[in-house]
Amino acid sequence: MRHLSKRYGSVQALAEVDFELRPGEVMALLGENGAGKSTLVKVISGLVQPDSGAIEVDGKATDLFPSARSQAAGVAVVHQEYSSVPTMTVAENLVLGQAGVSAFWWPGSLNARARKLLATVGLDHVDPRTEVDRLSVAEKQLLEIARLLVRDARILIFDEPTAALADREIERVLAVIKRLAAEGRSVIYVTHRLPEVFRIADRVTVFRNGRSLPAKPTSELDVDAVITMMLGRDLETMFPARGTLGGEPLLQVEGLLADGLSEAVSFTVRPGEIVGLTGQLGSGASNVVMALAGMLPPEAGRVLLAGAEISLRSRAATLERGIAYCSADRKRDGIFAERPIRENLSSPWIRSVAPGGFISTRQERDKAVAIAARFAIDVKRMGSAVGTLSGGNQQKVAVGKWLGADPKVMLLEEPTRGVDIGARAEIYQRLRDLCAAGLGIIVSSSDTAEVLGLSDTIATFYRGRLTTMRPQAEWTEDALVREVMHQEAAA
Ligand SMILES: Nc1ncnc2c1ncn2[C@@H]1O[C@H](COP(=O)(O)OP(=O)(O)OP(=O)(O)O)[C@@H](O)[C@H]1O
Ligand SMILES: [Mg+2]
């Protein structure tokens, strides 16, 4: 691709980009949120028509727009935002809109063939007749990858395929990608998780503000070099220093049982403490968070906030008591995609800028702008719909809006999914600032490095049970990974 440009209104998403992909290579595409990665992916997959520039496939000038052309040229994509149709079954989804596939599928064999495909991405436990709606975000992502495997494509694109996945699932996805490349296919791999880059990519292309830097072989780079290329500066610390914890418990969870938990869960959170919950897909870690948020009615147990029992009956009830909750599924309950960024950011704390019931638009704007600036969300776009932001920037809005509220307890699921390294460090710092003000924070995350770096106390979950809870200092990465996988420690 040569001198490729694409503009959205006032935003230059791609500016004179040069990009080259060789047969059989895995090319990592890196860059800060909004740098243009997904836009390039959309151009290659024929969803977006570039304003200018030239594209060649096998040395011949080729038009990849619209997507039928791109598919004919052998391109297949797993997009950043999952595209499965929720009300259809898993098996139906695997064949949906897949040119040249449906003719060979008929109901008798459909489920059986779907089962085989699901197994290759580690979804053996999923019944092909399940409605896609009922899958978790991670399962939906794996389903997208299975969809891609149905197609016989020669250019495969993965736009942050592992953002929603835990270690074991990531292993599986990386193995699948390695196999595809070994078969001679070319792979473009977009991610914010740098360790993955060094495990599978042959070369790296970094995007900065819509421009591409010349590709470099991974063997000539290390993590620090890549970060500097991405940010244009060094990153000093990823995780801020821990503070002191209060003595009295802030939140006491006693014998909590809810859907997805097979054993009652008890633990406490002190003021200033970040408790990290981690486990594989379906481990129960996120069920605890959802129950505490009032999203899953508890079947047993009680929860005390500053010594007084609180109701987990509904989200409204917990919100009333000062419990902020940032969901893992931002598309479902994190953002209002059609609404402006400013409104999204102010939704949790709008009352605080409406003395006497009248919203002070000026105060609202000032506060929203301050949050946006902190997370490098373009403050000139406060009036634009959140849906027009890049994936990582949407996530920053979903997390950032709570940071302007004045909660007592903050619950977060996968808070930095898809967020670039610079903004991630900002989010961690902000959470520590809240701790210093006496907040208690519970983070459920499948990112081992995040759990270790951020938490004061870490609890592991396995099949609906809290298995071990210890201060962070008593964990090593190895011990944590083993505990999460429920394996014996090496002798
Ligand atoms: N439909 C759209 N309307 C307006 N602006 C858009 C639209 N799609 C993308 N953009 C803008 O184009 C720029 C590049 O976005 P893109 O999605 O390519 O970023 P990205 O590198 O994939 O980021 P991330 O890491 O957050 O996924 C961003 O400023 C984004 O807001
Ligand atoms: Mg993107």
Coordinates of C-alpha atoms and ligand atoms in Angstrom, one line a residue:
M1 CA 0.0 0.0 0.0
R2 CA 1.4 3.4 -0.9
H3 CA 0.6 6.9 0.2
L4 CA -2.7 5.7 1.6
S5 CA -4.9 8.4 3.2
K6 CA -8.2 8.5 4.9
R7 CA -10.0 11.4 6.6
Y8 CA -13.1 11.4 8.8
G9 CA -14.3 15.0 8.9
S10 CA -11.6 16.9 10.6
V11 CA -9.7 13.7 11.7
Q12 CA -6.9 12.5 9.5
A13 CA -7.1 8.8 10.4
L14 CA -4.5 7.7 7.8
A15 CA -1.9 10.1 6.4
E16 CA 0.2 8.9 3.4
V17 CA 0.7 5.5 4.9
D18 CA 3.1 3.0 3.3
F19 CA 2.6 -0.6 4.3
E20 CA 4.0 -3.9 3.0
L21 CA 3.1 -7.5 3.9
R22 CA 5.1 -10.5 2.8
P23 CA 3.9 -14.0 2.2
G24 CA 4.1 -16.2 5.3
E25 CA 4.9 -13.4 7.7
V26 CA 3.2 -12.2 10.9
M27 CA 3.3 -8.4 10.9
A28 CA 2.4 -6.7 14.2
L29 CA 0.6 -3.4 13.9
L30 CA 1.2 -1.2 16.9
G31 CA 0.4 2.3 18.0
E32 CA -1.5 4.5 20.5
N33 CA -5.2 4.6 20.7
G34 CA -6.6 6.4 17.6
A35 CA -3.3 6.0 15.7
G36 CA -5.1 4.5 12.7
K37 CA -4.6 0.7 13.1
S38 CA -8.2 -0.3 12.8
T39 CA -8.7 2.2 9.9
L40 CA -5.9 0.4 8.0
V41 CA -7.5 -2.9 8.8
K42 CA -10.9 -1.6 7.5
V43 CA -9.2 -0.4 4.2
I44 CA -7.6 -3.8 3.7
S45 CA -10.9 -5.6 4.4
G46 CA -12.8 -3.3 2.1
L47 CA -15.1 -1.7 4.7
V48 CA -13.6 1.7 4.2
Q49 CA -12.6 3.3 0.9
P50 CA -9.3 5.3 1.2
D51 CA -9.4 8.9 -0.1
S52 CA -6.2 8.4 -2.0
G53 CA -3.3 6.0 -2.4
A54 CA -2.5 2.8 -4.3
I55 CA -2.9 -0.9 -3.3
E56 CA -1.2 -3.8 -5.0
V57 CA -1.7 -7.5 -4.4
D58 CA 1.0 -9.8 -5.9
G59 CA 2.3 -6.7 -7.7
K60 CA -1.0 -5.9 -9.5
A61 CA -3.0 -2.8 -8.7
T62 CA -6.1 -4.0 -6.9
D63 CA -9.2 -2.4 -5.5
L64 CA -10.2 -3.8 -2.1
F65 CA -13.4 -1.9 -1.7
P66 CA -16.1 -3.0 -1.1
S67 CA -15.6 -6.0 1.0
A68 CA -16.6 -8.5 -1.6
R69 CA -13.5 -7.5 -3.6
S70 CA -11.3 -7.8 -0.5
Q71 CA -12.7 -11.3 0.2
A72 CA -12.1 -12.3 -3.5
A73 CA -8.5 -11.1 -3.0
G74 CA -8.2 -13.6 -0.1
V75 CA -8.6 -11.3 2.9
A76 CA -10.3 -12.5 6.1
V77 CA -10.6 -10.4 9.3
V78 CA -11.4 -10.7 13.0
H79 CA -12.5 -7.2 13.8
Q80 CA -11.9 -5.3 17.0
E81 CA -15.5 -5.0 17.8
Y82 CA -17.2 -8.4 17.5
S83 CA -19.7 -8.8 14.8
S84 CA -21.5 -12.0 15.5
V85 CA -25.3 -11.8 15.2
P86 CA -26.5 -12.2 18.8
T87 CA -29.8 -13.9 18.3
M88 CA -28.5 -16.7 16.1
T89 CA -26.9 -19.8 17.3
V90 CA -23.2 -20.4 17.5
A91 CA -23.4 -22.8 14.6
E92 CA -25.4 -20.5 12.4
N93 CA -22.9 -17.7 13.1
L94 CA -20.1 -19.8 11.9
V95 CA -21.6 -20.0 8.4
L96 CA -23.3 -16.6 8.3
G97 CA -22.3 -14.3 5.5
Q98 CA -19.4 -16.6 4.6
A99 CA -19.3 -16.8 0.8
G100 CA -18.9 -20.3 -0.5
V101 CA -19.4 -21.9 2.8
S102 CA -23.2 -22.2 3.3
A103 CA -23.8 -24.5 0.3
F104 CA -21.9 -27.3 2.1
W105 CA -23.7 -26.9 5.4
W106 CA -27.0 -28.5 6.2
P107 CA -28.7 -28.9 9.6
G108 CA -27.7 -32.5 10.2
S109 CA -24.0 -31.9 9.9
L110 CA -24.0 -28.2 10.8
N111 CA -23.7 -28.8 14.6
A112 CA -21.3 -31.6 14.2
R113 CA -19.0 -29.5 12.0
A114 CA -19.4 -26.5 14.2
R115 CA -18.2 -28.6 17.2
K116 CA -15.0 -29.5 15.4
L117 CA -14.3 -25.8 14.6
L118 CA -15.1 -24.7 18.1
A119 CA -12.7 -27.2 19.5
T120 CA -9.8 -25.7 17.5
V121 CA -10.2 -22.4 19.4
G122 CA -10.9 -24.0 22.8
L123 CA -14.6 -23.6 22.8
D124 CA -15.2 -27.3 23.2
H125 CA -17.5 -26.6 26.2
V126 CA -19.9 -24.5 24.0
D127 CA -23.0 -26.2 22.5
P128 CA -23.3 -25.1 18.9
R129 CA -27.0 -24.6 19.4
T130 CA -26.4 -21.9 22.1
E131 CA -27.5 -18.4 21.2
V132 CA -24.5 -16.1 20.7
D133 CA -26.1 -13.7 23.1
R134 CA -25.4 -16.0 26.0
L135 CA -21.6 -16.2 25.4
S136 CA -19.2 -14.1 27.3
V137 CA -17.1 -11.4 25.6
A138 CA -14.1 -13.7 25.5
E139 CA -16.2 -16.6 24.0
K140 CA -17.6 -14.3 21.4
Q141 CA -14.0 -13.3 20.5
L142 CA -13.0 -16.9 20.1
L143 CA -16.1 -17.5 18.0
E144 CA -15.0 -14.7 15.7
I145 CA -11.6 -16.5 15.3
A146 CA -13.4 -19.8 14.5
R147 CA -15.4 -17.9 11.9
L148 CA -12.2 -16.8 10.2
L149 CA -10.9 -20.4 10.1
V150 CA -13.8 -21.5 8.1
R151 CA -12.6 -19.3 5.2
D152 CA -9.7 -20.3 3.1
A153 CA -8.0 -16.9 3.1
R154 CA -4.4 -16.0 2.4
I155 CA -4.3 -12.6 4.2
L156 CA -5.6 -12.9 7.8
I157 CA -6.1 -9.9 10.0
F158 CA -6.6 -10.0 13.7
D159 CA -7.5 -6.7 15.3
E160 CA -6.8 -7.1 19.1
P161 CA -8.0 -10.7 19.2
T162 CA -6.8 -11.3 22.7
A163 CA -8.0 -8.1 24.4
A164 CA -10.8 -10.0 26.1
L165 CA -8.9 -13.2 26.7
A166 CA -7.1 -14.8 29.7
D167 CA -3.7 -16.5 29.4
R168 CA -4.7 -19.9 28.4
E169 CA -7.0 -18.7 25.6
I170 CA -4.3 -16.4 24.4
E171 CA -1.9 -19.3 24.2
R172 CA -4.4 -21.1 22.0
V173 CA -5.0 -18.1 19.7
L174 CA -1.3 -17.5 19.3
A175 CA -0.8 -21.2 18.4
V176 CA -3.5 -21.0 15.8
I177 CA -1.9 -17.9 14.3
K178 CA 1.5 -19.5 14.2
R179 CA 0.1 -22.5 12.4
L180 CA -1.7 -20.3 9.8
A181 CA 1.6 -18.5 9.1
A182 CA 3.6 -21.7 8.9
E183 CA 1.1 -22.8 6.2
G184 CA 2.3 -19.8 4.2
R185 CA -0.5 -17.4 4.9
S186 CA 0.2 -13.8 5.8
V187 CA -1.0 -12.4 9.1
I188 CA -1.6 -8.8 10.3
Y189 CA -1.8 -8.8 14.1
V190 CA -3.0 -5.7 16.0
T191 CA -2.4 -5.6 19.7
H192 CA -1.5 -3.5 22.8
R193 CA 0.0 -6.5 24.6
L194 CA 3.7 -6.3 23.7
P195 CA 4.8 -9.7 25.0
E196 CA 2.6 -11.2 22.3
V197 CA 4.4 -9.3 19.7
F198 CA 7.7 -10.8 20.6
R199 CA 6.2 -14.3 20.6
I200 CA 4.7 -14.3 17.2
A201 CA 5.6 -11.4 15.0
D202 CA 8.3 -11.4 12.4
R203 CA 8.1 -7.7 11.8
V204 CA 6.5 -4.7 13.5
T205 CA 4.9 -1.6 11.9
V206 CA 4.3 1.3 14.3
F207 CA 1.6 3.9 13.7
R208 CA 1.7 7.3 15.1
N209 CA -1.1 9.9 14.5
G210 CA -2.1 8.2 11.3
R211 CA 1.4 7.9 9.9
S212 CA 3.3 4.7 9.6
L213 CA 7.0 4.3 10.6
P214 CA 9.1 2.0 8.5
A215 CA 8.6 -1.7 9.4
K216 CA 11.3 -3.3 11.6
P217 CA 12.2 -7.0 12.2
T218 CA 11.2 -8.0 15.8
S219 CA 14.6 -9.5 16.3
E220 CA 16.1 -6.0 16.2
L221 CA 13.8 -4.6 18.9
D222 CA 13.0 -5.0 22.6
V223 CA 9.9 -3.9 24.6
D224 CA 11.5 -0.5 25.5
A225 CA 12.4 0.2 21.9
V226 CA 8.8 -0.5 20.8
I227 CA 7.3 1.7 23.5
T228 CA 9.6 4.5 22.5
M229 CA 8.6 4.1 18.9
M230 CA 4.9 4.1 19.8
L231 CA 4.9 7.0 22.3
G232 CA 7.7 9.1 20.8
R233 CA 9.1 9.1 24.4
D234 CA 10.2 6.7 27.1
L235 CA 7.6 5.5 29.7
E236 CA 9.1 5.7 33.1
T237 CA 6.8 3.8 35.3
M238 CA 3.8 1.6 34.4
F239 CA 2.5 1.0 37.9
P240 CA 2.5 3.7 40.6
A241 CA 3.7 3.1 44.1
R242 CA 1.4 1.6 46.6
G243 CA 0.1 3.7 49.5
T244 CA -0.9 2.8 53.1
L245 CA -4.0 0.9 53.9
G246 CA -6.6 1.9 56.4
G247 CA -7.2 -0.4 59.4
E248 CA -10.9 -0.8 59.5
P249 CA -12.6 -2.7 56.6
L250 CA -14.4 -0.5 54.1
L251 CA -16.3 -3.3 52.4
Q252 CA -17.0 -6.7 54.0
V253 CA -18.2 -9.5 51.7
E254 CA -19.6 -12.4 53.8
G255 CA -20.6 -15.7 52.4
L256 CA -21.7 -14.2 49.0
L257 CA -23.2 -16.7 46.6
A258 CA -24.6 -15.8 43.2
D259 CA -25.0 -17.3 39.7
G260 CA -21.6 -18.7 38.5
L261 CA -20.3 -19.2 42.1
S262 CA -20.2 -22.7 43.4
E263 CA -18.9 -21.8 46.9
A264 CA -19.6 -18.8 49.1
V265 CA -17.1 -16.0 48.8
S266 CA -15.8 -13.9 51.8
F267 CA -13.2 -11.2 51.8
T268 CA -12.7 -7.6 52.9
V269 CA -11.5 -4.4 51.2
R270 CA -9.8 -1.7 53.3
P271 CA -9.7 2.0 52.5
G272 CA -6.9 2.7 50.1
E273 CA -6.7 -1.0 49.0
I274 CA -6.9 -2.4 45.5
V275 CA -8.0 -6.0 45.5
G276 CA -7.3 -7.9 42.3
L277 CA -9.5 -10.8 41.3
T278 CA -8.3 -13.1 38.6
G279 CA -9.1 -16.4 37.0
Q280 CA -9.8 -18.0 33.6
L281 CA -12.9 -17.6 31.6
G282 CA -15.9 -18.6 33.8
S283 CA -13.8 -18.8 37.0
G284 CA -16.3 -16.6 38.9
A285 CA -14.0 -13.6 39.4
S286 CA -16.2 -11.4 37.3
N287 CA -19.4 -12.8 38.9
V288 CA -18.3 -11.5 42.2
V289 CA -17.8 -8.1 40.8
M290 CA -21.2 -8.1 39.0
A291 CA -23.0 -9.3 42.2
L292 CA -21.4 -6.5 44.2
A293 CA -22.5 -4.0 41.5
G294 CA -26.1 -5.2 41.8
M295 CA -26.0 -6.8 38.4
L296 CA -26.4 -10.4 39.6
P297 CA -28.9 -11.0 42.4
P298 CA -27.1 -12.8 45.3
E299 CA -28.5 -16.1 46.5
A300 CA -26.9 -15.9 49.9
G301 CA -24.6 -13.8 52.0
R302 CA -24.4 -10.2 53.0
V303 CA -22.2 -7.2 52.2
L304 CA -21.3 -4.3 54.6
L305 CA -20.2 -0.9 53.6
A306 CA -18.5 1.0 56.4
G307 CA -20.1 -1.4 58.8
A308 CA -23.7 -1.1 57.5
E309 CA -25.4 -3.8 55.4
I310 CA -26.2 -2.8 51.9
S311 CA -28.7 -4.2 49.4
L312 CA -27.4 -5.7 46.2
R313 CA -30.9 -5.9 44.8
S314 CA -30.3 -3.7 41.8
R315 CA -27.7 -1.5 40.1
A316 CA -29.7 1.5 41.2
A317 CA -29.5 0.4 44.8
T318 CA -25.7 0.0 44.8
L319 CA -25.2 3.2 42.9
E320 CA -27.1 5.0 45.5
R321 CA -24.7 3.7 48.1
G322 CA -21.7 5.0 46.2
I323 CA -20.6 1.9 44.3
A324 CA -19.2 2.7 40.9
Y325 CA -19.0 -0.1 38.4
C326 CA -17.2 -0.3 35.1
S327 CA -18.4 -3.3 33.1
A328 CA -16.2 -5.5 30.9
D329 CA -18.8 -5.2 28.1
R330 CA -18.6 -1.6 27.2
K331 CA -20.8 -2.0 24.2
R332 CA -23.6 -3.3 26.4
D333 CA -23.4 -1.2 29.5
G334 CA -20.3 1.0 29.4
I335 CA -21.1 3.7 26.9
F336 CA -23.9 5.3 25.0
A337 CA -22.3 5.0 21.5
E338 CA -24.7 7.5 19.8
R339 CA -24.3 10.2 22.5
P340 CA -21.6 12.8 22.6
I341 CA -18.4 12.2 24.6
R342 CA -19.2 15.0 27.0
E343 CA -22.5 13.5 28.0
N344 CA -21.0 10.0 28.4
L345 CA -18.3 11.4 30.6
S346 CA -20.7 13.3 32.8
S347 CA -23.4 10.7 33.1
P348 CA -22.3 9.3 36.5
W349 CA -21.8 12.7 38.2
I350 CA -24.2 15.0 36.3
R351 CA -26.0 15.7 39.6
S352 CA -22.9 17.2 41.1
V353 CA -22.9 20.0 38.5
A354 CA -26.7 20.5 38.8
P355 CA -27.2 22.4 42.0
G356 CA -30.9 23.0 42.5
G357 CA -31.7 20.6 39.6
F358 CA -30.4 22.8 36.8
I359 CA -27.4 21.5 34.9
S360 CA -24.6 24.0 34.6
T361 CA -23.4 23.1 31.1
R362 CA -20.3 25.1 31.7
Q363 CA -19.3 23.1 34.8
E364 CA -20.2 19.9 33.1
R365 CA -18.0 20.8 30.1
D366 CA -15.1 21.9 32.2
K367 CA -15.1 18.8 34.3
A368 CA -15.5 16.5 31.3
V369 CA -12.7 18.3 29.4
A370 CA -10.4 17.8 32.4
I371 CA -11.1 14.1 32.4
A372 CA -10.7 13.8 28.6
A373 CA -7.4 15.7 28.7
R374 CA -6.1 13.5 31.4
F375 CA -6.6 10.4 29.3
A376 CA -5.5 12.0 26.0
I377 CA -9.0 11.9 24.5
D378 CA -9.2 14.7 21.9
V379 CA -10.9 17.6 23.8
K380 CA -11.9 19.2 20.5
R381 CA -14.2 16.3 19.9
M382 CA -16.3 16.5 23.1
G383 CA -19.4 16.9 21.0
S384 CA -18.8 13.9 18.8
A385 CA -20.6 10.6 19.3
V386 CA -18.5 8.1 21.4
G387 CA -19.1 5.5 18.6
T388 CA -16.8 7.5 16.3
L389 CA -13.8 7.1 18.7
S390 CA -11.3 4.3 18.2
G391 CA -11.8 1.2 20.4
G392 CA -9.2 2.1 23.0
N393 CA -10.5 5.6 23.3
Q394 CA -14.1 4.3 23.9
Q395 CA -12.7 2.3 26.7
K396 CA -11.0 5.4 28.2
V397 CA -14.4 7.1 28.2
A398 CA -16.0 4.0 29.9
V399 CA -13.5 4.1 32.7
G400 CA -12.8 7.8 32.8
K401 CA -16.4 8.8 33.4
W402 CA -16.4 7.1 36.9
L403 CA -13.2 9.0 37.8
G404 CA -15.1 12.2 37.9
A405 CA -17.8 10.8 40.2
D406 CA -17.2 10.6 43.9
P407 CA -17.7 6.9 44.7
K408 CA -16.8 5.1 47.9
V409 CA -16.1 1.8 46.2
M410 CA -15.0 1.3 42.7
L411 CA -15.5 -1.9 40.8
L412 CA -13.8 -2.5 37.5
E413 CA -13.8 -5.4 35.1
E414 CA -10.9 -5.5 32.6
P415 CA -10.3 -1.7 33.0
T416 CA -7.6 -1.4 30.4
R417 CA -8.8 -3.7 27.7
G418 CA -7.6 -2.3 24.4
V419 CA -6.1 0.8 26.1
D420 CA -2.6 1.8 24.9
I421 CA 0.4 1.8 27.2
G422 CA 0.5 5.5 27.9
A423 CA -3.1 5.8 28.8
R424 CA -3.0 2.6 30.8
A425 CA -0.3 4.1 33.1
E426 CA -2.6 7.1 33.5
I427 CA -5.6 4.9 34.5
Y428 CA -3.4 3.1 37.1
Q429 CA -2.1 6.4 38.5
R430 CA -5.7 7.7 38.8
L431 CA -6.8 4.6 40.6
R432 CA -4.0 5.1 43.1
D433 CA -5.0 8.7 43.6
L434 CA -8.5 7.5 44.5
C435 CA -7.0 5.1 46.9
A436 CA -5.1 7.9 48.6
A437 CA -8.4 9.6 49.1
G438 CA -9.7 6.5 51.0
L439 CA -11.5 4.6 48.3
G440 CA -11.6 0.8 48.1
I441 CA -11.2 -0.7 44.7
I442 CA -11.9 -4.2 43.3
V443 CA -10.5 -5.0 39.9
S444 CA -11.2 -8.2 38.1
S445 CA -8.7 -8.7 35.3
S446 CA -7.4 -11.6 33.2
D447 CA -4.2 -9.7 32.6
T448 CA -1.7 -11.3 35.0
A449 CA 0.9 -8.4 34.7
E450 CA -1.9 -5.9 35.5
V451 CA -3.1 -7.8 38.5
L452 CA 0.4 -8.2 39.9
G453 CA 1.4 -4.6 39.2
L454 CA -1.7 -2.9 40.4
S455 CA -3.1 -4.8 43.4
D456 CA -2.4 -4.7 47.1
T457 CA -4.1 -8.1 47.6
I458 CA -4.8 -10.8 45.0
A459 CA -7.5 -13.4 45.0
T460 CA -7.6 -16.3 42.5
F461 CA -10.7 -18.0 41.3
Y462 CA -11.2 -21.4 39.7
R463 CA -14.5 -22.9 38.6
G464 CA -16.7 -20.7 40.8
R465 CA -14.5 -20.8 43.9
L466 CA -12.1 -18.3 45.5
T467 CA -9.1 -20.5 45.7
T468 CA -6.3 -18.4 47.3
M469 CA -6.2 -14.8 48.6
R470 CA -2.8 -13.3 49.7
P471 CA -1.1 -9.9 49.8
Q472 CA 0.5 -9.0 46.5
A473 CA 4.1 -9.3 47.9
E474 CA 3.5 -13.0 48.5
W475 CA 2.7 -13.7 44.8
T476 CA 5.1 -14.3 41.9
E477 CA 4.0 -14.2 38.3
D478 CA 4.7 -18.0 38.1
A479 CA 2.7 -18.8 41.2
L480 CA -0.2 -16.6 40.0
V481 CA -0.4 -18.2 36.5
R482 CA -0.2 -21.7 38.1
E483 CA -2.9 -20.9 40.6
V484 CA -5.2 -19.5 37.9
M485 CA -4.7 -22.6 35.8
H486 CA -5.1 -24.7 38.9
Q487 CA -1.8 -26.5 38.4
E488 CA 0.6 -27.9 40.9
A489 CA 3.7 -25.7 41.5
A490 CA 6.8 -27.1 39.8
A491 CA 9.0 -29.2 42.2
Ligands
LIG1 N1 -16.5 6.5 11.7 C1 -15.7 7.4 12.2 N2 -16.0 8.7 12.3 C2 -15.2 9.6 12.8 N3 -13.9 9.4 13.2 C3 -13.5 8.1 13.1 C4 -14.3 7.1 12.6 N4 -13.6 5.9 12.6 C5 -12.4 6.2 13.1 N5 -12.3 7.5 13.4 C6 -11.1 8.2 13.9 O1 -10.0 7.9 13.2 C7 -8.8 7.8 14.0 C8 -8.2 6.4 13.9 O2 -9.0 5.5 14.5 P1 -8.6 3.9 14.5 O3 -9.9 3.2 15.0 O4 -8.0 3.5 13.3 O5 -7.6 3.9 15.7 P2 -6.8 2.6 16.3 O6 -5.3 2.8 16.0 O7 -7.4 1.3 15.8 O8 -7.0 2.8 17.9 P3 -7.3 1.7 19.1 O9 -6.0 1.3 19.5 O10 -7.9 2.6 20.1 O11 -8.2 0.7 18.5 C9 -9.4 8.1 15.4 O12 -9.2 9.4 15.7 C10 -10.8 7.8 15.3 O13 -11.6 8.5 16.3
MG2 MG -8.5 -0.1 16.8

